PDB file of C-alpha atoms and ligand atoms in Angstrom:
ATOM      1  CA  MET A1027     -19.944   5.489  17.407  1.00  0.00           C
ATOM      2  CA  LEU A1028     -20.437   7.478  14.397  1.00  0.00           C
ATOM      3  CA  ALA A1029     -16.434   8.714  14.755  1.00  0.00           C
ATOM      4  CA  SER A1030     -15.695   4.985  14.693  1.00  0.00           C
ATOM      5  CA  ALA A1031     -17.695   3.804  11.925  1.00  0.00           C
ATOM      6  CA  LEU A1032     -16.233   6.853   9.960  1.00  0.00           C
ATOM      7  CA  ALA A1033     -12.730   5.861  10.766  1.00  0.00           C
ATOM      8  CA  ALA A1034     -13.467   2.306   9.909  1.00  0.00           C
ATOM      9  CA  PHE A1035     -14.729   3.620   6.380  1.00  0.00           C
ATOM     10  CA  ALA A1036     -11.654   5.902   5.926  1.00  0.00           C
ATOM     11  CA  HIS A1037      -9.295   3.056   6.832  1.00  0.00           C
ATOM     12  CA  HIS A1038     -11.225   0.719   4.184  1.00  0.00           C
ATOM     13  CA  LEU A1039     -11.055   3.212   1.714  1.00  0.00           C
ATOM     14  CA  ALA A1040      -7.500   3.955   2.177  1.00  0.00           C
ATOM     15  CA  ALA A1041      -6.832   0.273   1.914  1.00  0.00           C
ATOM     16  CA  PHE A1042      -8.796  -0.352  -1.203  1.00  0.00           C
ATOM     17  CA  ALA A1043      -6.729   2.711  -2.643  1.00  0.00           C
ATOM     18  CA  ILE A1044      -3.497   1.063  -1.937  1.00  0.00           C
ATOM     19  CA  ALA A1045      -4.698  -2.374  -3.369  1.00  0.00           C
ATOM     20  CA  ALA A1046      -6.299  -0.520  -6.808  1.00  0.00           C
ATOM     21  CA  ALA A1047      -2.937   1.803  -7.160  1.00  0.00           C
ATOM     22  CA  LEU A1048      -0.796  -1.743  -6.947  1.00  0.00           C
ATOM     23  CA  VAL A1049      -3.072  -3.320  -9.468  1.00  0.00           C
ATOM     24  CA  VAL A1050      -2.968  -0.418 -11.852  1.00  0.00           C
ATOM     25  CA  GLU A1051       1.021  -0.404 -11.586  1.00  0.00           C
ATOM     26  CA  LEU A1052       1.199  -4.141 -12.195  1.00  0.00           C
ATOM     27  CA  VAL A1053      -1.243  -3.981 -15.367  1.00  0.00           C
ATOM     28  CA  SER A1054       0.623  -0.595 -16.559  1.00  0.00           C
ATOM     29  CA  LEU A1055       3.988  -2.343 -16.283  1.00  0.00           C
ATOM     30  CA  ARG A1056       2.830  -5.043 -19.017  1.00  0.00           C
ATOM     31  CA  GLY A1057       3.937  -4.629 -22.552  1.00  0.00           C
ATOM     32  CA  GLU A1058       5.569  -1.652 -24.009  1.00  0.00           C
ATOM     33  CA  LEU A1059       5.961   1.550 -22.095  1.00  0.00           C
ATOM     34  CA  THR A1060       4.309   4.563 -23.544  1.00  0.00           C
ATOM     35  CA  VAL A1061       4.011   8.435 -22.557  1.00  0.00           C
ATOM     36  CA  ALA A1062       0.554   7.518 -21.311  1.00  0.00           C
ATOM     37  CA  SER A1063       1.289   4.534 -19.254  1.00  0.00           C
ATOM     38  CA  ALA A1064       4.547   6.257 -17.692  1.00  0.00           C
ATOM     39  CA  ARG A1065       2.133   8.992 -16.553  1.00  0.00           C
ATOM     40  CA  ARG A1066      -0.252   6.456 -15.341  1.00  0.00           C
ATOM     41  CA  LEU A1067       2.277   4.779 -13.363  1.00  0.00           C
ATOM     42  CA  LEU A1068       3.581   7.997 -11.777  1.00  0.00           C
ATOM     43  CA  ASN A1069       0.062   9.108 -10.842  1.00  0.00           C
ATOM     44  CA  ALA A1070      -0.781   5.498  -9.236  1.00  0.00           C
ATOM     45  CA  ASP A1071       2.212   5.588  -7.179  1.00  0.00           C
ATOM     46  CA  ARG A1072       1.413   8.987  -5.961  1.00  0.00           C
ATOM     47  CA  ILE A1073      -2.158   7.940  -4.805  1.00  0.00           C
ATOM     48  CA  TYR A1074      -0.621   4.848  -2.924  1.00  0.00           C
ATOM     49  CA  GLY A1075       1.774   7.230  -1.474  1.00  0.00           C
ATOM     50  CA  ILE A1076      -1.039   9.434   0.093  1.00  0.00           C
ATOM     51  CA  ALA A1077      -3.248   6.266   0.802  1.00  0.00           C
ATOM     52  CA  ALA A1078      -0.145   4.672   2.736  1.00  0.00           C
ATOM     53  CA  VAL A1079       0.253   7.672   4.971  1.00  0.00           C
ATOM     54  CA  ALA A1080      -3.559   8.082   5.499  1.00  0.00           C
ATOM     55  CA  ILE A1081      -3.663   4.487   6.375  1.00  0.00           C
ATOM     56  CA  ILE A1082      -1.140   5.063   8.944  1.00  0.00           C
ATOM     57  CA  LEU A1083      -2.698   8.199  10.343  1.00  0.00           C
ATOM     58  CA  ILE A1084      -6.191   6.389  10.416  1.00  0.00           C
ATOM     59  CA  GLY A1085      -4.583   3.280  11.898  1.00  0.00           C
ATOM     60  CA  VAL A1086      -3.006   4.997  14.848  1.00  0.00           C
ATOM     61  CA  ALA A1087      -6.206   6.753  15.607  1.00  0.00           C
ATOM     62  CA  ARG A1088      -7.937   3.588  15.490  1.00  0.00           C
ATOM     63  CA  VAL A1089      -5.538   1.789  17.883  1.00  0.00           C
ATOM     64  CA  VAL A1090      -5.441   4.786  20.173  1.00  0.00           C
ATOM     65  CA  TRP A1091      -9.186   6.207  20.328  1.00  0.00           C
ATOM     66  CA  PHE A1092     -11.728   4.418  18.505  1.00  0.00           C
ATOM     67  CA  GLU A1093     -11.346   0.595  18.570  1.00  0.00           C
ATOM     68  CA  LYS A1094     -10.093  -2.145  21.318  1.00  0.00           C
ATOM     69  CA  SER A1095      -7.311  -0.095  22.982  1.00  0.00           C
ATOM     70  CA  PRO A1096      -3.634   0.091  22.328  1.00  0.00           C
ATOM     71  CA  GLY A1097      -3.016  -2.588  24.937  1.00  0.00           C
ATOM     72  CA  TYR A1098      -5.385  -5.022  22.988  1.00  0.00           C
ATOM     73  CA  TYR A1099      -3.265  -4.459  19.695  1.00  0.00           C
ATOM     74  CA  LEU A1100       0.137  -4.446  21.448  1.00  0.00           C
ATOM     75  CA  HIS A1101      -0.515  -7.998  22.461  1.00  0.00           C
ATOM     76  CA  SER A1102      -1.957  -9.055  19.258  1.00  0.00           C
ATOM     77  CA  VAL A1103      -0.068 -11.523  16.942  1.00  0.00           C
ATOM     78  CA  PRO A1104      -1.694 -10.711  13.969  1.00  0.00           C
ATOM     79  CA  PHE A1105      -1.778  -6.930  14.461  1.00  0.00           C
ATOM     80  CA  ILE A1106       2.196  -6.931  14.908  1.00  0.00           C
ATOM     81  CA  ALA A1107       2.334  -9.101  11.795  1.00  0.00           C
ATOM     82  CA  LYS A1108       0.529  -6.808   9.949  1.00  0.00           C
ATOM     83  CA  MET A1109       2.653  -3.895  10.834  1.00  0.00           C
ATOM     84  CA  VAL A1110       5.749  -5.932   9.776  1.00  0.00           C
ATOM     85  CA  LEU A1111       4.084  -6.830   6.302  1.00  0.00           C
ATOM     86  CA  PHE A1112       2.968  -2.723   6.321  1.00  0.00           C
ATOM     87  CA  ALA A1113       6.674  -2.197   6.921  1.00  0.00           C
ATOM     88  CA  ALA A1114       7.869  -4.619   4.080  1.00  0.00           C
ATOM     89  CA  ILE A1115       5.444  -3.677   1.427  1.00  0.00           C
ATOM     90  CA  GLY A1116       6.614  -0.084   2.116  1.00  0.00           C
ATOM     91  CA  LEU A1117      10.391  -0.929   1.811  1.00  0.00           C
ATOM     92  CA  LEU A1118       9.499  -2.750  -1.396  1.00  0.00           C
ATOM     93  CA  SER A1119       7.718   0.029  -2.985  1.00  0.00           C
ATOM     94  CA  ILE A1120      10.745   2.249  -2.733  1.00  0.00           C
ATOM     95  CA  ARG A1121      12.402   0.935  -5.829  1.00  0.00           C
ATOM     96  CA  PRO A1122       9.452   1.576  -8.074  1.00  0.00           C
ATOM     97  CA  THR A1123       8.763   4.795  -6.478  1.00  0.00           C
ATOM     98  CA  LEU A1124      12.272   6.323  -7.387  1.00  0.00           C
ATOM     99  CA  THR A1125      11.948   4.705 -10.955  1.00  0.00           C
ATOM    100  CA  PHE A1126       8.853   6.257 -11.565  1.00  0.00           C
ATOM    101  CA  LEU A1127      10.224   9.822 -10.045  1.00  0.00           C
ATOM    102  CA  SER A1128      13.146   9.579 -12.447  1.00  0.00           C
ATOM    103  CA  TRP A1129      10.666   9.619 -15.296  1.00  0.00           C
ATOM    104  CA  ARG A1130       9.428  13.300 -14.533  1.00  0.00           C
ATOM    105  CA  SER A1131      11.978  15.062 -16.887  1.00  0.00           C
ATOM    106  CA  ALA A1132      11.274  12.918 -19.934  1.00  0.00           C
ATOM    107  CA  LEU A1133       7.657  13.235 -19.429  1.00  0.00           C
ATOM    108  CA  ALA A1134       7.854  16.820 -19.218  1.00  0.00           C
ATOM    109  CA  ASP A1135       9.158  16.614 -22.679  1.00  0.00           C
ATOM    110  CA  ASN A1136       6.536  14.225 -23.783  1.00  0.00           C
ATOM    111  CA  ARG A1137       9.205  11.616 -24.143  1.00  0.00           C
ATOM    112  CA  ILE A1138       9.004   7.810 -23.481  1.00  0.00           C
ATOM    113  CA  PRO A1139      11.465   7.221 -20.392  1.00  0.00           C
ATOM    114  CA  THR A1140      14.223   4.946 -20.792  1.00  0.00           C
ATOM    115  CA  PHE A1141      13.117   1.528 -19.463  1.00  0.00           C
ATOM    116  CA  ASP A1142      14.878  -1.871 -20.517  1.00  0.00           C
ATOM    117  CA  THR A1143      13.033  -4.978 -20.209  1.00  0.00           C
ATOM    118  CA  ALA A1144      15.225  -6.491 -17.170  1.00  0.00           C
ATOM    119  CA  ALA A1145      14.154  -3.231 -15.326  1.00  0.00           C
ATOM    120  CA  GLN A1146      10.705  -3.642 -16.326  1.00  0.00           C
ATOM    121  CA  ASN A1147      10.371  -7.260 -15.037  1.00  0.00           C
ATOM    122  CA  LYS A1148      11.883  -6.460 -11.937  1.00  0.00           C
ATOM    123  CA  LEU A1149       9.645  -3.938 -11.236  1.00  0.00           C
ATOM    124  CA  ARG A1150       6.758  -6.546 -12.112  1.00  0.00           C
ATOM    125  CA  SER A1151       8.063  -9.039  -9.584  1.00  0.00           C
ATOM    126  CA  ILE A1152       8.240  -6.205  -6.967  1.00  0.00           C
ATOM    127  CA  VAL A1153       4.694  -5.146  -7.432  1.00  0.00           C
ATOM    128  CA  HIS A1154       3.661  -8.900  -7.617  1.00  0.00           C
ATOM    129  CA  LEU A1155       5.127  -9.361  -4.059  1.00  0.00           C
ATOM    130  CA  GLU A1156       3.721  -6.186  -2.521  1.00  0.00           C
ATOM    131  CA  LEU A1157       0.113  -7.668  -3.515  1.00  0.00           C
ATOM    132  CA  ALA A1158       1.001 -11.059  -2.259  1.00  0.00           C
ATOM    133  CA  LEU A1159       2.385  -9.523   1.048  1.00  0.00           C
ATOM    134  CA  LEU A1160      -1.025  -7.228   1.010  1.00  0.00           C
ATOM    135  CA  ALA A1161      -3.335 -10.156   0.717  1.00  0.00           C
ATOM    136  CA  VAL A1162      -1.498 -11.717   3.661  1.00  0.00           C
ATOM    137  CA  LEU A1163      -1.801  -8.229   5.618  1.00  0.00           C
ATOM    138  CA  ILE A1164      -5.449  -8.140   5.254  1.00  0.00           C
ATOM    139  CA  LEU A1165      -5.769 -11.778   6.750  1.00  0.00           C
ATOM    140  CA  CYS A1166      -4.076 -10.644   9.739  1.00  0.00           C
ATOM    141  CA  ALA A1167      -6.327  -7.706   9.930  1.00  0.00           C
ATOM    142  CA  ALA A1168      -9.323  -9.876  10.129  1.00  0.00           C
ATOM    143  CA  LEU A1169      -7.844 -12.057  12.538  1.00  0.00           C
ATOM    144  CA  MET A1170      -6.451  -9.150  14.681  1.00  0.00           C
ATOM    145  CA  ALA A1171     -10.324  -7.788  14.225  1.00  0.00           C
ATOM    146  CA  LYS A1172     -11.833 -10.919  15.645  1.00  0.00           C
ATOM    147  CA  GLY A1173      -9.564 -11.395  18.651  1.00  0.00           C
ATOM    148  CA  VAL A1174      -7.657 -14.612  17.200  1.00  0.00           C
ATOM    149  CA  GLY A1175      -3.761 -14.435  18.260  1.00  0.00           C
ATOM    150  CA  PHE A1176      -4.315 -11.818  21.121  1.00  0.00           C
ATOM    151  CA  LEU A1177      -2.150 -13.082  23.908  1.00  0.00           C
ATOM    152  CA  GLY A1178      -3.643 -11.515  26.722  1.00  0.00           C
ATOM    153  CA  ALA A1179      -2.878  -8.237  28.597  1.00  0.00           C
TER     154      ALA A1179
HETATM  155  C1  LIG B1220      -1.969  -1.752   3.928  1.00  0.00           C
HETATM  156  C2  LIG B1220      -2.307  -1.334   4.903  1.00  0.00           C
HETATM  157  C3  LIG B1220      -3.324  -1.559   5.854  1.00  0.00           C
HETATM  158  C4  LIG B1220      -4.437  -2.579   5.518  1.00  0.00           C
HETATM  159  C5  LIG B1220      -4.634  -3.085   3.785  1.00  0.00           C
HETATM  160  C6  LIG B1220      -5.231  -2.249   6.537  1.00  0.00           C
HETATM  161  C7  LIG B1220      -6.709  -3.330   6.542  1.00  0.00           C
HETATM  162  C8  LIG B1220      -7.568  -3.541   7.449  1.00  0.00           C
HETATM  163  C9  LIG B1220      -8.843  -4.156   7.402  1.00  0.00           C
HETATM  164  C10 LIG B1220      -9.467  -5.071   6.218  1.00  0.00           C
HETATM  165  C11 LIG B1220      -9.268  -3.987   8.743  1.00  0.00           C
HETATM  166  C12 LIG B1220     -10.760  -4.381   9.190  1.00  0.00           C
HETATM  167  C13 LIG B1220     -10.471  -5.936   9.806  1.00  0.00           C
HETATM  168  C14 LIG B1220     -11.802  -6.462  10.145  1.00  0.00           C
HETATM  169  O1  LIG B1220     -12.764  -5.847  10.505  1.00  0.00           O
HETATM  170  O2  LIG B1220     -12.156  -7.524   9.920  1.00  0.00           O
HETATM  171  C15 LIG B1220      -8.450  -3.219   9.440  1.00  0.00           C
HETATM  172  C16 LIG B1220      -8.709  -2.823  10.504  1.00  0.00           C
HETATM  173  C17 LIG B1220      -7.844  -2.132  11.578  1.00  0.00           C
HETATM  174  N1  LIG B1220      -6.751  -1.843  11.072  1.00  0.00           N
HETATM  175 FE1  LIG B1220      -5.897  -1.648   9.338  1.00  0.00          FE
HETATM  176  N2  LIG B1220      -5.102  -2.100   7.460  1.00  0.00           N
HETATM  177  C18 LIG B1220      -3.751  -1.518   7.133  1.00  0.00           C
HETATM  178  C19 LIG B1220      -2.917  -0.641   8.048  1.00  0.00           C
HETATM  179  C20 LIG B1220      -2.988  -0.255   9.312  1.00  0.00           C
HETATM  180  C21 LIG B1220      -2.205   0.482  10.029  1.00  0.00           C
HETATM  181  C22 LIG B1220      -0.710   1.020   9.517  1.00  0.00           C
HETATM  182  C23 LIG B1220      -2.415   0.486  11.188  1.00  0.00           C
HETATM  183  C24 LIG B1220      -2.275   0.968  12.630  1.00  0.00           C
HETATM  184  C25 LIG B1220      -1.095   1.765  12.764  1.00  0.00           C
HETATM  185  C26 LIG B1220      -4.178  -0.345  11.309  1.00  0.00           C
HETATM  186  C27 LIG B1220      -4.740  -0.715  12.129  1.00  0.00           C
HETATM  187  C28 LIG B1220      -6.000  -1.094  12.261  1.00  0.00           C
HETATM  188  C29 LIG B1220      -7.168  -1.207  13.440  1.00  0.00           C
HETATM  189  C30 LIG B1220      -6.785  -0.707  14.813  1.00  0.00           C
HETATM  190  C31 LIG B1220      -8.197  -1.910  12.904  1.00  0.00           C
HETATM  191  C32 LIG B1220      -9.426  -2.166  13.740  1.00  0.00           C
HETATM  192  C33 LIG B1220      -9.504  -3.442  14.005  1.00  0.00           C
HETATM  193  C34 LIG B1220     -10.503  -4.022  14.974  1.00  0.00           C
HETATM  194  O3  LIG B1220     -11.776  -4.221  14.662  1.00  0.00           O
HETATM  195  O4  LIG B1220     -10.129  -4.296  16.333  1.00  0.00           O
HETATM  196  N3  LIG B1220      -3.930  -0.640   9.937  1.00  0.00           N
HETATM  197  N4  LIG B1220      -7.184  -2.822   8.684  1.00  0.00           N
END
């Protein structure tokens, strides 16, 4: 019982960290880029990456050991939709991550990285889309947890 509750807690903590990191990215991508906002973006993206790995590991543990059984989730339409959405968000996050990582040498010299308006608008629309898909993912999580969309073993 306690292990299951702690796994649920850790899962929610990771889910909140992902949502928070994306909101920090969206806000920090507004306006002119500074050394401080570029560093904030790099750190938020690092937290996003760590939380994403954590949520997969904890999620698998919940599927296998702590919740309804693997058989249930593999026959749950919202669970499968949740995994597809999670993969889509992960793929969308590649371009922002590569952009932020390319700034490390400029930031090491305390210089503002080169970042034109077109690239900035592109990243903002990607992060917007990630957040929209995350909202749909959380809906799928609630449906899955309450047994909606279960196709029966
Ligand atoms: C961004 C990624 C994710 C978010 C935001 C997220 C969010 C959530 C939320 C909010 C719940 C609670 C649902 C409720 O009780 O109403 C939940 C439950 C759960 N999640 Fe995730 N999750 C994510 C990724 C994953 C992954 C990758 C897996 C599996 C590999 C997973 C497996 C589970 C399981 C097994 C439960 C318990 C469902 C139940 O009570 O039967 N989640 N998730």
